[in-house]
Amino acid sequence: MYTLGLNAAFHDSSACIIKDGKLLAAAEEERFTHIKHGKRPIPFSTYELPFHAIDFCLQVAGIHLNDVDNIAYSFNPYILLGKHAHNTEISLPLQPHLSIKSKEWHSEWDPLFLSFIVNAPGQLADGYPHHLQKRFAGAKAEINKWHFVDHHIAHAASAFLPSPYQQAAVMVLDGRGEKATTSYYMGEGNELNLLSQVNMPHSLGLLYETVTTHLGFLHSSDEYKVMALASYGKPAYIDVFRKMIEITDDGQYKIKSTDFEKAFGKRRLKNEPFTQKHFDIAHSLQKALEETVVKLADWLYKKTGSENLCMAGGVALNCVMNAVIRDNTPFKNIWVQPAAGDAGTALGAALWIDAQQRKNSYQRYEMEHAYWGPDYGDEETEQFLKWTKVPYKKLDNRAAQTASILAEDKVIGWYQGRMEFGPRALGSRSILASPVNASMQQRLNEIKDREDFRPVAPVVLEEDAAEWFEDASYSPFMLFVYNVKEDKADKIPAVRHVDNTARIQNINRHQHALYYDLLKEFKQQTGVPVLINTSFNTRGEPIVCTPRDAIECFWTSPFDALVINSFLLEK
Ligand SMILES: [Fe+2]
């Protein structure tokens, strides 16, 4: 049974395909279209479906769209349509921003937004771009195959069903779903039981987004930059946020509507210089988020009694917050899905529908790695290299030869095997460098044209992680920070953030053999089992997907070398 998962309602559009409970492929649309996050989360773009990601998934499965048994879409418009659910017509204001807000809708834009979602089956069947005509020709809009899955169920399923646990408490934290902004579930086997929900307009995710905008960043995109900025600040405004967030002891909270310019002064515009005040606002927000979520997690622990916690939703990409939950709540094990943001809801929706449809034959599938995107093998890569006439040579020992280049303090593009699903590069589409010299952080920020305050993160051999990072345990997806051990701090200065933390990725051979072997070789040559791993892209661009993307990025950025599958390109 094939189940196609789709995320398209807001942003980070993505698709995945599952066959009898097993994931075959998953990818974000941005990697194919080069539009970061696929699209902006606005009603005008709701109709856009991730056709390239869908096409890729169908190619991996070797099937046509009509061969799919179920299509799971990670948003349920009928929750918001309410009494209009069975109508064939609703009135749609011509100029929603000028119309009197109807009590029926949360937003005056909802009729437009929801009509696009309700019509997604038709859009999938005949809205494909012209260049994919051959692939989608003959597609039928089979409404009986279509499942609209509650957005937070999709998040929760993405966190729990592929986790290592048979039972777990599940916490979803995002900007918003249909109405829910925070949800708590108990997961058992293939079931998720809703325990409680916080609804719009109260949203920790939207609060973080609002501050992201106030600090001159792009909301629903740059929240991770606010998290990085927070390390440079003091909790000067913590009381403002504490007053804003009212928590009760039943897992609920309210966010008081606040005039941010009144509370924090004039909004920073992009490219204006940062002042200490901006650092302090970011720091105070981050601390307030951590304090709040620890309380929510404590409540969830008491409610479920489970020692396992699974998390998803855009807020669960906040690796500093995740570490605070790990260190300050009674949960013993925490698993965060690598595509914890909206992209992962495609996976959650598909797994959820598959679990419902195959109740009797359902078997848990554990997501041990994130390498579910496209692969372009040696043959295709070499064909392209020859065609472009770029000079290259074939490596006979990729791990050892690349380790030697890295040991010479060179910066390389590392392009190997199937692309990662989720926002983190994890050794398939990465830029790698040695962490031994402190100046490497600055150098990488320059190469990638990133802001100076941005840290770079390490990958470490799983068996050596605890020796280099305090209590470092299972962290395959770079979603938790750990303190760098004191006696190792001066050996890997480039990956130490200003607060002595590092957002680590542990790697074992089972997850990515070549990447593991490279680290092993680097350790043999330098004594350090750690490399800097940052995403293979430059500012404002999605991570590279194809050999063409990798070569274009390499030749238009000051890297020293590119190791693309078996081939080495040097400048
Ligand atoms: Fe979401």
XYZ file of C-alpha atoms and ligand atoms in Angstrom:
572
model
C 0.000 0.000 0.000
C 1.450 3.335 -1.096
C 0.717 6.475 0.906
C 1.812 9.847 -0.369
C 2.254 12.518 2.343
C 1.951 16.198 1.470
C 2.642 19.397 3.356
C 1.535 22.537 1.543
C -0.866 24.624 3.637
C 1.690 27.082 5.008
C 5.367 26.748 4.125
C 8.229 24.221 3.973
C 6.176 22.362 1.376
C 7.279 18.774 1.164
C 6.305 15.288 0.108
C 7.095 11.770 1.202
C 6.065 8.291 0.138
C 5.519 5.283 2.347
C 5.071 1.691 1.247
C 3.450 -0.616 3.796
C 4.627 1.503 6.700
C 8.190 1.944 5.454
C 9.466 5.307 4.320
C 10.870 5.226 0.779
C 11.554 8.902 0.115
C 11.013 12.378 1.561
C 12.110 15.824 0.441
C 11.331 19.511 0.716
C 10.143 21.335 -2.400
C 12.667 24.169 -1.851
C 15.546 21.879 -2.855
C 14.130 21.498 -6.363
C 12.810 25.013 -6.948
C 15.556 26.966 -5.118
C 12.897 29.005 -3.306
C 13.754 28.847 0.384
C 10.981 27.232 2.445
C 9.127 26.494 -0.791
C 6.876 29.512 -0.382
C 5.849 32.127 2.144
C 3.039 31.107 4.533
C 0.412 33.444 3.093
C -3.095 32.651 1.785
C -2.188 33.585 -1.811
C 0.307 30.724 -2.031
C -1.770 28.068 -0.289
C -2.769 26.440 -3.572
C 0.846 25.670 -4.521
C 1.649 21.983 -4.189
C 5.155 20.497 -3.971
C 5.059 18.918 -7.441
C 8.824 18.426 -7.734
C 9.056 16.702 -4.370
C 6.011 14.587 -5.265
C 7.577 13.670 -8.605
C 10.807 12.670 -6.872
C 8.894 10.461 -4.383
C 6.919 8.770 -7.170
C 10.148 8.140 -9.110
C 11.756 6.442 -6.094
C 8.665 4.274 -5.668
C 8.589 3.618 -9.428
C 4.896 4.450 -9.710
C 2.502 6.976 -11.246
C 0.341 9.256 -9.111
C -2.686 7.109 -9.983
C -0.983 4.076 -8.384
C -0.929 5.733 -4.959
C -3.478 4.230 -2.551
C -3.752 7.165 -0.116
C -2.884 10.829 -0.223
C -2.430 12.381 3.221
C -2.448 16.184 3.388
C -1.281 17.674 6.694
C -4.037 20.200 7.295
C -7.726 19.647 7.893
C -9.734 22.543 6.410
C -13.009 21.155 7.804
C -12.002 22.125 11.357
C -12.120 25.777 10.300
C -14.963 25.436 7.806
C -17.309 24.420 10.630
C -20.931 24.675 9.486
C -19.726 25.288 5.916
C -18.047 21.870 5.749
C -20.655 20.402 3.370
C -21.377 23.566 1.399
C -20.447 23.818 -2.230
C -20.291 27.599 -1.922
C -18.967 30.079 0.612
C -18.706 33.811 0.154
C -15.215 35.015 -0.463
C -14.568 38.718 0.094
C -12.997 40.450 -2.897
C -10.833 42.596 -0.638
C -10.579 40.668 2.620
C -8.438 43.294 4.338
C -11.214 45.884 3.840
C -14.133 43.653 4.736
C -15.762 43.581 8.138
C -14.356 40.617 9.988
C -16.960 37.907 10.198
C -17.296 36.082 13.490
C -17.352 32.806 11.561
C -13.721 33.025 10.564
C -10.579 33.358 12.609
C -9.156 35.573 9.890
C -10.841 37.415 7.049
C -8.415 35.551 4.750
C -9.667 32.126 5.851
C -12.253 31.679 3.041
C -9.530 32.139 0.403
C -7.040 29.989 2.323
C -9.538 27.177 2.940
C -10.937 27.123 -0.596
C -7.424 26.486 -1.918
C -6.982 23.568 0.485
C -10.367 21.998 -0.209
C -9.511 22.078 -3.917
C -6.052 20.564 -3.507
C -7.108 17.165 -5.009
C -8.080 18.876 -8.286
C -4.952 20.999 -8.185
C -2.803 17.890 -7.771
C -4.426 16.210 -10.755
C -4.079 19.066 -13.226
C -2.138 21.963 -11.725
C 1.309 20.479 -12.334
C 3.946 22.632 -14.060
C 4.339 22.167 -17.788
C 7.825 20.645 -17.567
C 6.392 17.776 -15.485
C 3.605 17.069 -17.972
C 5.031 13.713 -19.000
C 5.240 12.561 -15.395
C 1.753 13.655 -14.310
C -0.199 13.177 -17.561
C -3.416 11.269 -16.947
C -3.471 11.989 -13.219
C -6.945 11.711 -11.716
C -8.391 13.724 -8.841
C -9.483 10.729 -6.777
C -11.117 12.296 -3.776
C -11.706 8.893 -2.161
C -7.939 8.478 -1.797
C -7.552 11.862 -0.174
C -7.203 12.328 3.620
C -7.046 15.720 5.281
C -5.151 15.109 8.535
C -5.323 17.528 11.490
C -2.106 19.531 11.375
C -1.104 18.735 14.954
C -1.926 15.029 14.552
C 0.460 15.119 11.570
C 3.158 16.783 13.697
C 2.536 14.398 16.612
C 2.581 11.325 14.349
C 5.818 12.528 12.756
C 7.369 12.706 16.220
C 5.972 9.534 17.770
C 5.369 6.884 15.097
C 8.982 6.800 13.772
C 10.506 7.280 17.264
C 12.374 4.527 19.106
C 9.569 4.259 21.718
C 6.524 1.979 21.960
C 4.882 4.555 24.214
C 5.693 8.206 24.823
C 4.306 11.572 25.793
C 4.121 13.832 22.738
C 4.335 17.603 22.695
C 3.685 19.667 19.564
C 4.731 23.316 19.569
C 4.356 25.413 16.436
C 3.047 28.753 15.210
C -0.397 27.391 14.486
C -2.232 24.472 12.987
C -5.932 24.848 12.166
C -6.682 26.254 15.613
C -4.181 24.493 17.871
C -0.803 26.002 18.660
C 0.360 23.551 21.321
C -0.871 19.968 21.667
C -0.230 17.140 24.071
C -0.775 13.482 23.240
C -0.101 10.094 24.720
C 1.305 7.812 22.078
C 0.978 4.050 22.367
C 1.658 1.541 19.577
C 0.060 3.162 16.556
C -2.368 5.344 18.515
C -2.240 8.947 19.638
C -4.652 10.139 22.303
C -5.132 13.854 22.584
C -4.708 15.061 26.189
C -5.007 18.804 25.829
C -4.524 21.647 23.408
C -3.782 25.363 23.494
C -5.584 27.237 20.731
C -5.130 30.452 18.749
C -4.446 33.265 19.389
C -2.199 31.996 22.179
C 0.941 30.667 20.577
C 4.534 30.450 21.768
C 5.565 29.887 18.155
C 3.821 33.050 16.962
C 5.328 35.007 19.877
C 8.799 33.882 18.754
C 7.914 34.806 15.177
C 6.742 38.277 16.226
C 10.008 38.958 18.045
C 11.903 37.600 15.026
C 10.188 40.273 12.930
C 10.853 42.934 15.583
C 14.573 42.121 15.437
C 14.699 42.670 11.675
C 14.654 39.036 10.587
C 12.233 37.156 8.359
C 9.586 35.396 10.412
C 8.758 31.742 9.737
C 12.333 31.458 8.524
C 14.986 33.129 10.676
C 13.893 32.093 14.170
C 17.118 30.087 14.542
C 19.082 33.311 14.102
C 17.229 34.835 17.077
C 18.209 31.742 19.071
C 21.874 32.272 18.133
C 21.650 35.994 18.920
C 20.249 35.161 22.376
C 23.611 33.809 23.558
C 25.097 37.305 23.407
C 22.447 38.924 25.601
C 21.288 39.274 29.183
C 17.777 38.667 30.538
C 17.101 42.417 30.741
C 13.525 42.039 29.430
C 12.602 38.728 30.999
C 9.920 40.349 33.179
C 8.230 41.810 30.103
C 7.933 38.309 28.639
C 6.953 36.769 31.972
C 4.067 39.219 32.184
C 3.144 38.437 28.597
C 2.946 34.640 29.078
C 0.393 33.471 31.642
C 0.710 29.762 32.416
C -1.783 27.758 34.402
C -1.010 24.383 35.959
C -3.076 22.401 33.446
C -0.688 22.714 30.514
C -2.528 25.784 29.244
C -1.135 29.257 28.679
C -2.260 32.616 27.399
C -0.194 35.215 25.576
C -1.261 38.786 26.299
C -1.434 40.896 23.224
C 1.429 43.400 23.448
C 2.622 46.460 21.582
C 6.230 45.448 20.907
C 7.415 48.936 19.921
C 6.053 50.213 23.228
C 7.699 47.418 25.174
C 11.063 47.274 23.369
C 11.361 50.438 21.309
C 11.554 50.835 17.564
C 11.694 47.715 15.456
C 15.103 46.938 13.913
C 15.093 46.923 10.136
C 17.120 44.411 8.128
C 20.773 45.418 7.770
C 20.596 47.945 10.612
C 23.377 47.279 13.113
C 22.704 45.121 16.150
C 22.914 46.732 19.572
C 23.105 45.140 23.012
C 19.391 45.784 23.298
C 18.666 43.409 20.415
C 20.799 40.716 22.028
C 18.975 41.256 25.342
C 15.519 41.031 23.749
C 16.494 37.767 22.015
C 18.014 36.406 25.217
C 14.967 37.318 27.315
C 12.590 35.755 24.793
C 14.642 32.561 24.647
C 14.764 32.298 28.462
C 11.032 32.947 28.758
C 10.353 30.260 26.140
C 12.564 27.786 28.002
C 10.945 28.535 31.394
C 7.486 28.146 29.908
C 8.128 24.949 28.005
C 9.798 23.317 31.027
C 6.586 23.981 32.974
C 4.460 22.573 30.153
C 6.688 19.498 29.915
C 6.524 18.996 33.694
C 2.740 19.040 33.442
C 2.829 16.559 30.569
C 5.130 14.239 32.510
C 2.730 14.243 35.488
C -0.226 13.672 33.188
C 1.301 10.728 31.286
C 3.857 9.233 33.667
C 5.915 8.338 30.601
C 9.679 8.687 30.700
C 9.796 9.199 26.946
C 9.031 12.486 25.243
C 8.627 13.044 21.512
C 8.503 16.566 20.147
C 7.688 18.231 16.843
C 6.494 21.575 15.511
C 8.710 24.449 14.409
C 9.502 25.402 18.017
C 11.040 21.934 18.532
C 13.815 22.959 16.115
C 15.049 25.244 18.921
C 18.000 23.094 20.004
C 18.831 25.285 23.020
C 15.272 24.888 24.348
C 15.409 21.148 23.638
C 18.569 20.866 25.753
C 16.896 22.747 28.618
C 13.964 20.291 28.504
C 16.448 17.401 28.430
C 18.311 18.752 31.494
C 15.460 20.189 33.562
C 12.449 17.888 33.283
C 11.900 14.340 34.582
C 11.765 12.859 31.059
C 14.604 10.361 30.612
C 14.534 10.100 26.823
C 13.680 12.723 24.241
C 13.326 12.207 20.500
C 12.843 15.063 18.078
C 12.106 14.251 14.473
C 14.762 15.712 12.085
C 12.139 17.555 10.015
C 10.357 18.823 13.130
C 8.972 21.878 11.322
C 6.112 21.788 8.848
C 8.062 19.775 6.259
C 7.844 16.812 8.621
C 4.051 16.940 8.689
C 4.057 15.261 5.256
C 5.755 12.306 6.921
C 3.472 12.432 9.967
C 0.288 12.627 7.877
C 1.399 9.676 5.718
C 2.480 7.531 8.680
C -0.769 8.324 10.484
C -2.996 7.344 7.554
C -0.903 4.245 6.881
C -1.197 3.239 10.558
C -4.981 3.714 10.435
C -5.416 1.836 7.166
C -3.241 -1.145 8.051
C -4.137 -1.504 11.715
C -3.776 -5.291 11.684
C -0.516 -5.488 9.808
C 1.026 -2.322 11.302
C 4.638 -2.570 12.376
C 6.638 0.276 13.833
C 9.118 1.916 11.526
C 12.034 3.610 13.287
C 13.620 6.616 11.622
C 17.294 6.100 12.354
C 18.593 8.614 9.869
C 17.401 11.501 7.721
C 18.863 10.451 4.343
C 15.636 10.134 2.376
C 16.172 12.629 -0.442
C 17.501 12.235 -3.995
C 20.744 10.469 -4.789
C 22.744 11.036 -7.952
C 25.264 8.248 -8.240
C 28.779 8.297 -9.702
C 27.628 7.645 -13.256
C 25.249 10.600 -13.399
C 27.690 12.837 -11.530
C 30.588 12.026 -13.879
C 28.435 12.513 -16.948
C 27.597 15.993 -15.700
C 31.215 16.795 -14.793
C 32.373 15.769 -18.268
C 29.652 17.831 -19.901
C 30.597 20.961 -17.927
C 34.326 20.469 -18.768
C 35.310 21.260 -15.188
C 38.571 19.625 -14.130
C 38.117 16.754 -11.672
C 39.778 13.564 -10.553
C 38.432 10.303 -9.195
C 39.363 9.438 -5.629
C 40.248 5.863 -4.778
C 39.971 6.371 -1.017
C 37.440 9.134 -0.451
C 37.571 9.104 3.356
C 41.364 9.192 3.749
C 42.023 11.631 0.913
C 39.293 14.035 2.045
C 40.510 13.852 5.647
C 43.988 14.922 4.464
C 42.520 17.948 2.676
C 40.562 18.887 5.814
C 43.634 18.430 7.997
C 45.323 21.107 5.839
C 42.625 23.527 7.057
C 40.842 23.610 3.731
C 37.096 24.102 3.445
C 35.293 21.505 1.351
C 31.882 20.901 -0.067
C 30.905 17.322 0.831
C 28.201 15.849 -1.386
C 27.531 12.176 -0.758
C 24.555 9.929 -1.334
C 20.929 10.710 -0.515
C 20.026 14.245 0.539
C 18.820 14.898 4.092
C 15.140 15.425 4.934
C 14.762 18.407 7.278
C 16.569 21.712 7.669
C 19.908 20.337 8.930
C 22.719 19.165 6.683
C 23.913 15.923 8.238
C 26.800 14.852 6.063
C 25.179 14.328 2.677
C 24.996 17.962 1.564
C 27.468 19.605 3.992
C 30.332 22.039 4.051
C 33.051 20.517 6.216
C 36.132 21.994 7.824
C 38.553 21.377 10.663
C 37.458 22.741 14.067
C 41.043 23.041 15.325
C 41.599 26.733 14.496
C 39.288 29.291 16.122
C 39.377 31.469 12.998
C 37.529 28.814 10.999
C 34.133 29.956 12.341
C 34.694 33.466 10.974
C 36.061 32.072 7.733
C 33.021 29.893 7.206
C 30.640 32.763 7.950
C 32.481 34.789 5.313
C 32.437 31.951 2.789
C 28.720 31.451 3.337
C 28.091 35.208 3.545
C 26.414 34.800 6.938
C 26.115 37.113 9.928
C 29.166 37.166 12.271
C 27.193 35.971 15.300
C 26.201 32.677 13.716
C 27.909 29.641 15.264
C 29.017 26.601 13.307
C 28.221 23.156 14.598
C 30.252 19.978 15.018
C 29.787 16.393 13.959
C 31.481 13.861 16.221
C 32.011 10.115 16.140
C 29.250 8.602 18.273
C 31.706 6.556 20.328
C 33.809 9.646 21.156
C 30.985 12.126 21.770
C 30.893 11.801 25.570
C 34.629 12.362 25.779
C 34.397 15.735 24.020
C 30.939 17.024 25.009
C 29.373 16.842 28.478
C 26.935 13.933 28.824
C 26.628 13.764 25.065
C 24.321 10.948 24.178
C 22.184 10.098 21.177
C 22.012 13.203 18.947
C 21.904 12.164 15.294
C 19.916 15.150 14.018
C 21.679 18.235 15.474
C 18.664 19.165 17.570
C 20.271 19.461 21.006
C 23.157 21.547 22.332
C 25.772 20.154 24.733
C 28.561 21.855 26.651
C 32.052 21.375 25.277
C 34.176 19.558 27.874
C 36.621 21.853 29.604
C 39.725 19.820 28.776
C 38.768 19.713 25.086
C 37.666 23.315 24.648
C 40.961 24.598 23.230
C 41.215 21.644 20.828
C 38.011 22.520 18.950
C 37.612 26.296 19.450
C 35.807 26.855 16.126
C 32.708 24.909 17.187
C 32.348 26.415 20.668
C 29.591 28.978 20.757
C 30.072 32.045 22.971
C 28.185 30.257 25.795
C 30.452 27.149 25.553
C 27.759 25.055 23.908
C 27.807 23.214 20.615
C 24.901 21.835 18.606
C 26.299 18.413 17.938
C 25.568 15.627 15.516
C 26.697 12.148 16.563
C 27.383 9.799 13.721
C 27.676 6.030 13.599
C 28.594 3.840 10.649
C 25.106 2.439 10.243
C 23.675 5.918 9.573
C 26.184 7.096 6.948
C 29.190 4.824 6.419
C 31.302 7.183 4.328
C 30.748 10.196 6.573
C 31.647 8.057 9.587
C 34.792 6.765 7.856
C 35.813 10.322 7.031
C 35.635 11.326 10.708
C 37.536 8.199 11.694
C 40.286 9.094 9.207
C 40.357 12.712 10.382
C 40.763 11.448 13.944
C 43.607 9.173 12.859
C 45.391 12.030 11.139
C 44.797 14.770 13.740
C 43.701 13.099 16.987
C 40.367 14.991 16.790
C 37.155 12.989 16.125
C 35.252 16.188 15.351
C 34.597 18.190 12.179
C 32.687 21.360 11.537
C 29.520 20.504 9.633
C 27.467 23.306 8.169
C 24.901 23.196 5.423
C 26.008 23.185 1.772
C 24.473 26.458 0.626
C 25.093 30.159 0.716
C 22.991 32.926 2.268
C 19.347 32.880 1.313
C 19.695 29.690 -0.765
C 18.277 26.289 0.124
C 20.727 23.429 0.639
C 22.044 22.064 -2.673
C 20.254 19.078 -4.158
C 21.670 18.096 -7.560
C 25.290 17.846 -8.797
C 24.572 20.996 -10.818
C 23.558 22.870 -7.635
C 26.694 21.661 -5.855
C 29.037 22.668 -8.686
C 27.367 26.060 -9.159
C 27.614 26.753 -5.422
C 31.242 25.573 -5.334
C 32.397 27.704 -8.269
C 30.610 30.823 -7.053
C 31.837 30.605 -3.440
C 35.360 30.597 -2.030
C 35.523 26.923 -0.927
C 38.800 25.132 -1.526
C 37.533 21.789 -2.759
C 34.429 19.799 -3.562
C 34.152 16.072 -2.941
C 31.119 15.023 -4.939
C 30.425 11.316 -4.725
C 33.758 9.736 -5.873
C 35.139 12.887 -7.492
C 37.371 15.688 -6.278
C 37.286 19.219 -7.661
C 39.898 21.675 -6.432
C 40.565 25.355 -6.937
Fe 3.132 23.323 12.053
